[in-house]
Amino acid sequence: MKRASQQQMEAAVASFKSSGLTQREFCLRENIKLPTFSYWYRKVNVSSATPVVRFTEVTAPLPSVGLEVVFPNGVTVRGIQDLYQIRQLI
């Protein structure tokens, strides 16, 4: 296969997914270089993946009575009123 466009490679990846073949078998059948196809397969899968949400807004249903710090060893400190106190604990 000559240099393919992004659309052609995305179509090839879609065709591969429904083919039931290994990447090697598919590339031999379609006359695509395996490293080229592997690159596009990863690229298409990364771009079509659902983005990972790193932060979520949290709202308290009741008024807060202070902040809470949970340490890796399980110790929990509750009722902290300002961020300076948290800084001292950490």
mmCIF file of C-alpha atoms in Angstrom:
data_model
loop_
_atom_site.group_PDB
_atom_site.id
_atom_site.type_symbol
_atom_site.label_atom_id
_atom_site.label_comp_id
_atom_site.label_asym_id
_atom_site.label_seq_id
_atom_site.Cartn_x
_atom_site.Cartn_y
_atom_site.Cartn_z
ATOM 1 C CA MET A 1 0.000 0.000 0.000
ATOM 2 C CA LYS A 2 1.285 3.458 -0.875
ATOM 3 C CA ARG A 3 1.200 6.261 1.652
ATOM 4 C CA ALA A 4 -2.355 6.266 2.959
ATOM 5 C CA SER A 5 -4.413 9.128 4.287
ATOM 6 C CA GLN A 6 -5.652 9.251 7.838
ATOM 7 C CA GLN A 7 -9.172 8.407 6.656
ATOM 8 C CA GLN A 8 -7.912 5.346 4.782
ATOM 9 C CA MET A 9 -6.003 4.084 7.803
ATOM 10 C CA GLU A 10 -8.954 4.696 10.126
ATOM 11 C CA ALA A 11 -11.098 2.669 7.699
ATOM 12 C CA ALA A 12 -8.450 -0.068 7.657
ATOM 13 C CA VAL A 13 -8.448 -0.208 11.463
ATOM 14 C CA ALA A 14 -12.252 -0.482 11.496
ATOM 15 C CA SER A 15 -12.073 -3.239 8.889
ATOM 16 C CA PHE A 16 -9.424 -5.059 10.920
ATOM 17 C CA LYS A 17 -11.533 -4.973 14.085
ATOM 18 C CA SER A 18 -14.377 -6.792 12.324
ATOM 19 C CA SER A 19 -12.105 -9.167 10.369
ATOM 20 C CA GLY A 20 -11.275 -11.655 13.126
ATOM 21 C CA LEU A 21 -7.687 -11.766 11.838
ATOM 22 C CA THR A 22 -4.455 -11.037 13.652
ATOM 23 C CA GLN A 23 -2.731 -7.779 12.747
ATOM 24 C CA ARG A 24 -0.087 -9.744 10.831
ATOM 25 C CA GLU A 25 -2.694 -11.694 8.822
ATOM 26 C CA PHE A 26 -4.707 -8.560 8.108
ATOM 27 C CA CYS A 27 -1.627 -6.638 6.943
ATOM 28 C CA LEU A 28 -0.572 -9.474 4.631
ATOM 29 C CA ARG A 29 -4.072 -9.622 3.144
ATOM 30 C CA GLU A 30 -4.307 -5.841 2.694
ATOM 31 C CA ASN A 31 -0.663 -5.312 1.684
ATOM 32 C CA ILE A 32 0.029 -2.926 4.587
ATOM 33 C CA LYS A 33 3.326 -2.824 6.449
ATOM 34 C CA LEU A 34 2.778 -4.189 9.956
ATOM 35 C CA PRO A 35 4.650 -1.363 11.774
ATOM 36 C CA THR A 36 2.610 1.238 9.877
ATOM 37 C CA PHE A 37 -0.646 -0.497 10.708
ATOM 38 C CA SER A 38 0.327 -0.956 14.376
ATOM 39 C CA TYR A 39 1.092 2.774 14.615
ATOM 40 C CA TRP A 40 -2.302 3.707 13.182
ATOM 41 C CA TYR A 41 -4.114 1.104 15.282
ATOM 42 C CA ARG A 42 -2.707 2.653 18.476
ATOM 43 C CA LYS A 43 -3.336 6.190 17.229
ATOM 44 C CA VAL A 44 -6.971 5.507 16.287
ATOM 45 C CA ASN A 45 -7.678 3.713 19.575
ATOM 46 C CA VAL A 46 -6.155 6.526 21.654
ATOM 47 C CA SER A 47 -8.064 9.248 19.806
ATOM 48 C CA SER A 48 -11.371 7.376 20.067
ATOM 49 C CA ALA A 49 -10.979 6.479 23.743
ATOM 50 C CA THR A 50 -13.225 8.191 26.259
ATOM 51 C CA PRO A 51 -11.252 10.902 28.021
ATOM 52 C CA VAL A 52 -10.346 10.160 31.615
ATOM 53 C CA VAL A 53 -11.907 12.530 34.129
ATOM 54 C CA ARG A 54 -9.253 13.503 36.637
ATOM 55 C CA PHE A 55 -11.277 15.908 38.773
ATOM 56 C CA THR A 56 -14.912 15.879 39.780
ATOM 57 C CA GLU A 57 -16.751 18.689 41.493
ATOM 58 C CA VAL A 58 -18.052 17.653 44.882
ATOM 59 C CA THR A 59 -20.738 19.543 46.709
ATOM 60 C CA ALA A 60 -21.692 18.915 50.309
ATOM 61 C CA PRO A 61 -25.419 18.358 50.895
ATOM 62 C CA LEU A 62 -25.084 19.782 54.417
ATOM 63 C CA PRO A 63 -23.088 22.750 55.691
ATOM 64 C CA SER A 64 -19.472 21.788 56.273
ATOM 65 C CA VAL A 65 -18.123 21.653 59.800
ATOM 66 C CA GLY A 66 -14.523 21.758 58.656
ATOM 67 C CA LEU A 67 -12.083 19.898 56.502
ATOM 68 C CA GLU A 68 -10.836 16.360 56.928
ATOM 69 C CA VAL A 69 -7.387 14.873 56.257
ATOM 70 C CA VAL A 70 -6.973 11.123 55.781
ATOM 71 C CA PHE A 71 -3.372 9.907 55.933
ATOM 72 C CA PRO A 72 -2.137 6.829 54.014
ATOM 73 C CA ASN A 73 -1.885 4.835 57.264
ATOM 74 C CA GLY A 74 -5.614 5.357 57.899
ATOM 75 C CA VAL A 75 -5.387 8.112 60.521
ATOM 76 C CA THR A 76 -8.154 10.668 59.988
ATOM 77 C CA VAL A 77 -8.160 14.231 61.331
ATOM 78 C CA ARG A 78 -11.554 15.988 61.137
ATOM 79 C CA GLY A 79 -12.826 19.458 61.846
ATOM 80 C CA ILE A 80 -9.937 21.478 60.429
ATOM 81 C CA GLN A 81 -11.067 25.051 59.853
ATOM 82 C CA ASP A 82 -8.330 26.485 57.649
ATOM 83 C CA LEU A 83 -5.813 25.369 55.053
ATOM 84 C CA TYR A 84 -2.840 26.527 57.145
ATOM 85 C CA GLN A 85 -3.601 23.786 59.687
ATOM 86 C CA ILE A 86 -3.657 21.185 56.901
ATOM 87 C CA ARG A 87 -0.291 22.432 55.693
ATOM 88 C CA GLN A 88 1.157 21.960 59.172
ATOM 89 C CA LEU A 89 -0.213 18.395 59.379
ATOM 90 C CA ILE A 90 1.263 17.404 56.035
#
